[in-house]
Amino acid sequence: MRLLIVEDNAELSRLVAAGLAAAGYESDIVSSADEAREAVHNVSYAAMILDLGLPDGDGLSVLRELRRQTNPLPVLVLTARSGLQDRVNGLRSRATSSSIAKGFAR
């Protein structure tokens, strides 16, 4: 099973990938919205872990595009944004799970 990690913090993305590998999952890492769009177009992923704050755009825009294309890819939002409205916006974009705040690793 291959997962896509979309995260611009290189250390955090490596930690997430290492944890997934220890659990038996393969993963690809990209660090921008454009790279995420390209990766999803070229590879059939089982799920995506998506950061909202990317250097070239908002991760929610990537998620909205997927849903407009009727792509059912499960998406878990991983973000530093922890406000209620941010979580509501993620759910309205039809992420398949509630968001996980980045403070989880501390």
PDB file of N, CA and C in Angstrom, residues 6-45:
ATOM      1  N   VAL A   6       2.202  14.914   1.819  1.00  0.00           N
ATOM      2  CA  VAL A   6       2.371  16.265   1.273  1.00  0.00           C
ATOM      3  C   VAL A   6       2.671  17.178   2.454  1.00  0.00           C
ATOM      4  N   GLU A   7       3.950  17.492   2.626  1.00  0.00           N
ATOM      5  CA  GLU A   7       4.404  18.242   3.812  1.00  0.00           C
ATOM      6  C   GLU A   7       5.679  18.994   3.457  1.00  0.00           C
ATOM      7  N   ASP A   8       5.714  20.290   3.728  1.00  0.00           N
ATOM      8  CA  ASP A   8       6.886  21.081   3.380  1.00  0.00           C
ATOM      9  C   ASP A   8       7.966  21.080   4.455  1.00  0.00           C
ATOM     10  N   ASN A   9       7.692  20.543   5.614  1.00  0.00           N
ATOM     11  CA  ASN A   9       8.702  20.418   6.666  1.00  0.00           C
ATOM     12  C   ASN A   9       9.401  19.072   6.463  1.00  0.00           C
ATOM     13  N   ALA A  10      10.637  19.127   5.994  1.00  0.00           N
ATOM     14  CA  ALA A  10      11.361  17.904   5.618  1.00  0.00           C
ATOM     15  C   ALA A  10      11.540  16.949   6.792  1.00  0.00           C
ATOM     16  N   GLU A  11      11.845  17.483   7.968  1.00  0.00           N
ATOM     17  CA  GLU A  11      12.050  16.616   9.130  1.00  0.00           C
ATOM     18  C   GLU A  11      10.749  15.901   9.509  1.00  0.00           C
ATOM     19  N   LEU A  12       9.653  16.633   9.537  1.00  0.00           N
ATOM     20  CA  LEU A  12       8.375  16.029   9.890  1.00  0.00           C
ATOM     21  C   LEU A  12       7.955  14.987   8.855  1.00  0.00           C
ATOM     22  N   SER A  13       8.138  15.288   7.581  1.00  0.00           N
ATOM     23  CA  SER A  13       7.741  14.320   6.549  1.00  0.00           C
ATOM     24  C   SER A  13       8.570  13.042   6.644  1.00  0.00           C
ATOM     25  N   ARG A  14       9.860  13.174   6.963  1.00  0.00           N
ATOM     26  CA  ARG A  14      10.706  11.979   7.139  1.00  0.00           C
ATOM     27  C   ARG A  14      10.251  11.158   8.347  1.00  0.00           C
ATOM     28  N   LEU A  15       9.876  11.832   9.435  1.00  0.00           N
ATOM     29  CA  LEU A  15       9.394  11.122  10.620  1.00  0.00           C
ATOM     30  C   LEU A  15       8.093  10.378  10.334  1.00  0.00           C
ATOM     31  N   VAL A  16       7.182  11.026   9.633  1.00  0.00           N
ATOM     32  CA  VAL A  16       5.913  10.385   9.283  1.00  0.00           C
ATOM     33  C   VAL A  16       6.178   9.188   8.370  1.00  0.00           C
ATOM     34  N   ALA A  17       7.039   9.373   7.374  1.00  0.00           N
ATOM     35  CA  ALA A  17       7.358   8.275   6.458  1.00  0.00           C
ATOM     36  C   ALA A  17       8.012   7.109   7.195  1.00  0.00           C
ATOM     37  N   ALA A  18       8.891   7.411   8.154  1.00  0.00           N
ATOM     38  CA  ALA A  18       9.544   6.347   8.926  1.00  0.00           C
ATOM     39  C   ALA A  18       8.525   5.582   9.760  1.00  0.00           C
ATOM     40  N   GLY A  19       7.596   6.288  10.365  1.00  0.00           N
ATOM     41  CA  GLY A  19       6.543   5.625  11.138  1.00  0.00           C
ATOM     42  C   GLY A  19       5.669   4.751  10.268  1.00  0.00           C
ATOM     43  N   LEU A  20       5.340   5.249   9.087  1.00  0.00           N
ATOM     44  CA  LEU A  20       4.534   4.454   8.159  1.00  0.00           C
ATOM     45  C   LEU A  20       5.302   3.221   7.683  1.00  0.00           C
ATOM     46  N   ALA A  21       6.602   3.398   7.407  1.00  0.00           N
ATOM     47  CA  ALA A  21       7.424   2.259   6.965  1.00  0.00           C
ATOM     48  C   ALA A  21       7.500   1.193   8.051  1.00  0.00           C
ATOM     49  N   ALA A  22       7.618   1.615   9.307  1.00  0.00           N
ATOM     50  CA  ALA A  22       7.660   0.663  10.417  1.00  0.00           C
ATOM     51  C   ALA A  22       6.365  -0.126  10.528  1.00  0.00           C
ATOM     52  N   ALA A  23       5.272   0.483  10.042  1.00  0.00           N
ATOM     53  CA  ALA A  23       3.972  -0.188  10.061  1.00  0.00           C
ATOM     54  C   ALA A  23       3.712  -0.959   8.762  1.00  0.00           C
ATOM     55  N   GLY A  24       4.690  -0.959   7.854  1.00  0.00           N
ATOM     56  CA  GLY A  24       4.563  -1.736   6.626  1.00  0.00           C
ATOM     57  C   GLY A  24       4.033  -0.982   5.420  1.00  0.00           C
ATOM     58  N   TYR A  25       3.995   0.334   5.493  1.00  0.00           N
ATOM     59  CA  TYR A  25       3.484   1.135   4.373  1.00  0.00           C
ATOM     60  C   TYR A  25       4.615   1.784   3.604  1.00  0.00           C
ATOM     61  N   GLU A  26       4.463   1.857   2.297  1.00  0.00           N
ATOM     62  CA  GLU A  26       5.380   2.606   1.453  1.00  0.00           C
ATOM     63  C   GLU A  26       4.823   4.008   1.302  1.00  0.00           C
ATOM     64  N   SER A  27       5.704   5.002   1.142  1.00  0.00           N
ATOM     65  CA  SER A  27       5.198   6.360   0.966  1.00  0.00           C
ATOM     66  C   SER A  27       6.109   7.158   0.056  1.00  0.00           C
ATOM     67  N   ASP A  28       5.508   8.124  -0.595  1.00  0.00           N
ATOM     68  CA  ASP A  28       6.225   9.119  -1.381  1.00  0.00           C
ATOM     69  C   ASP A  28       6.030  10.444  -0.666  1.00  0.00           C
ATOM     70  N   ILE A  29       7.038  11.298  -0.722  1.00  0.00           N
ATOM     71  CA  ILE A  29       6.981  12.597  -0.071  1.00  0.00           C
ATOM     72  C   ILE A  29       7.100  13.689  -1.121  1.00  0.00           C
ATOM     73  N   VAL A  30       6.198  14.652  -1.069  1.00  0.00           N
ATOM     74  CA  VAL A  30       6.298  15.865  -1.879  1.00  0.00           C
ATOM     75  C   VAL A  30       6.114  17.048  -0.938  1.00  0.00           C
ATOM     76  N   SER A  31       6.584  18.223  -1.368  1.00  0.00           N
ATOM     77  CA  SER A  31       6.578  19.362  -0.454  1.00  0.00           C
ATOM     78  C   SER A  31       5.795  20.568  -0.958  1.00  0.00           C
ATOM     79  N   SER A  32       5.018  20.394  -2.027  1.00  0.00           N
ATOM     80  CA  SER A  32       4.247  21.533  -2.541  1.00  0.00           C
ATOM     81  C   SER A  32       2.917  21.063  -3.117  1.00  0.00           C
ATOM     82  N   ALA A  33       2.020  22.019  -3.299  1.00  0.00           N
ATOM     83  CA  ALA A  33       0.709  21.720  -3.879  1.00  0.00           C
ATOM     84  C   ALA A  33       0.858  21.226  -5.313  1.00  0.00           C
ATOM     85  N   ASP A  34       1.728  21.870  -6.072  1.00  0.00           N
ATOM     86  CA  ASP A  34       1.932  21.449  -7.468  1.00  0.00           C
ATOM     87  C   ASP A  34       2.480  20.031  -7.553  1.00  0.00           C
ATOM     88  N   GLU A  35       3.436  19.696  -6.697  1.00  0.00           N
ATOM     89  CA  GLU A  35       3.984  18.334  -6.687  1.00  0.00           C
ATOM     90  C   GLU A  35       2.915  17.325  -6.278  1.00  0.00           C
ATOM     91  N   ALA A  36       2.037  17.706  -5.359  1.00  0.00           N
ATOM     92  CA  ALA A  36       0.955  16.810  -4.930  1.00  0.00           C
ATOM     93  C   ALA A  36       0.007  16.528  -6.086  1.00  0.00           C
ATOM     94  N   ARG A  37      -0.367  17.576  -6.807  1.00  0.00           N
ATOM     95  CA  ARG A  37      -1.264  17.389  -7.960  1.00  0.00           C
ATOM     96  C   ARG A  37      -0.644  16.449  -8.989  1.00  0.00           C
ATOM     97  N   GLU A  38       0.636  16.657  -9.278  1.00  0.00           N
ATOM     98  CA  GLU A  38       1.331  15.819 -10.252  1.00  0.00           C
ATOM     99  C   GLU A  38       1.418  14.370  -9.770  1.00  0.00           C
ATOM    100  N   ALA A  39       1.762  14.181  -8.499  1.00  0.00           N
ATOM    101  CA  ALA A  39       1.902  12.831  -7.956  1.00  0.00           C
ATOM    102  C   ALA A  39       0.579  12.077  -8.012  1.00  0.00           C
ATOM    103  N   VAL A  40      -0.502  12.728  -7.619  1.00  0.00           N
ATOM    104  CA  VAL A  40      -1.818  12.075  -7.624  1.00  0.00           C
ATOM    105  C   VAL A  40      -2.247  11.744  -9.048  1.00  0.00           C
ATOM    106  N   HIS A  41      -1.857  12.568  -9.983  1.00  0.00           N
ATOM    107  CA  HIS A  41      -2.190  12.322 -11.389  1.00  0.00           C
ATOM    108  C   HIS A  41      -1.424  11.113 -11.943  1.00  0.00           C
ATOM    109  N   ASN A  42      -0.204  10.904 -11.451  1.00  0.00           N
ATOM    110  CA  ASN A  42       0.671   9.872 -12.017  1.00  0.00           C
ATOM    111  C   ASN A  42       0.702   8.546 -11.268  1.00  0.00           C
ATOM    112  N   VAL A  43       0.286   8.537 -10.000  1.00  0.00           N
ATOM    113  CA  VAL A  43       0.387   7.331  -9.170  1.00  0.00           C
ATOM    114  C   VAL A  43      -0.960   7.070  -8.504  1.00  0.00           C
ATOM    115  N   SER A  44      -1.311   5.814  -8.383  1.00  0.00           N
ATOM    116  CA  SER A  44      -2.546   5.444  -7.696  1.00  0.00           C
ATOM    117  C   SER A  44      -2.225   5.195  -6.215  1.00  0.00           C
ATOM    118  N   TYR A  45      -2.510   6.171  -5.379  1.00  0.00           N
ATOM    119  CA  TYR A  45      -2.232   6.079  -3.951  1.00  0.00           C
ATOM    120  C   TYR A  45      -3.426   5.521  -3.194  1.00  0.00           C
TER     121      TYR A  45
END
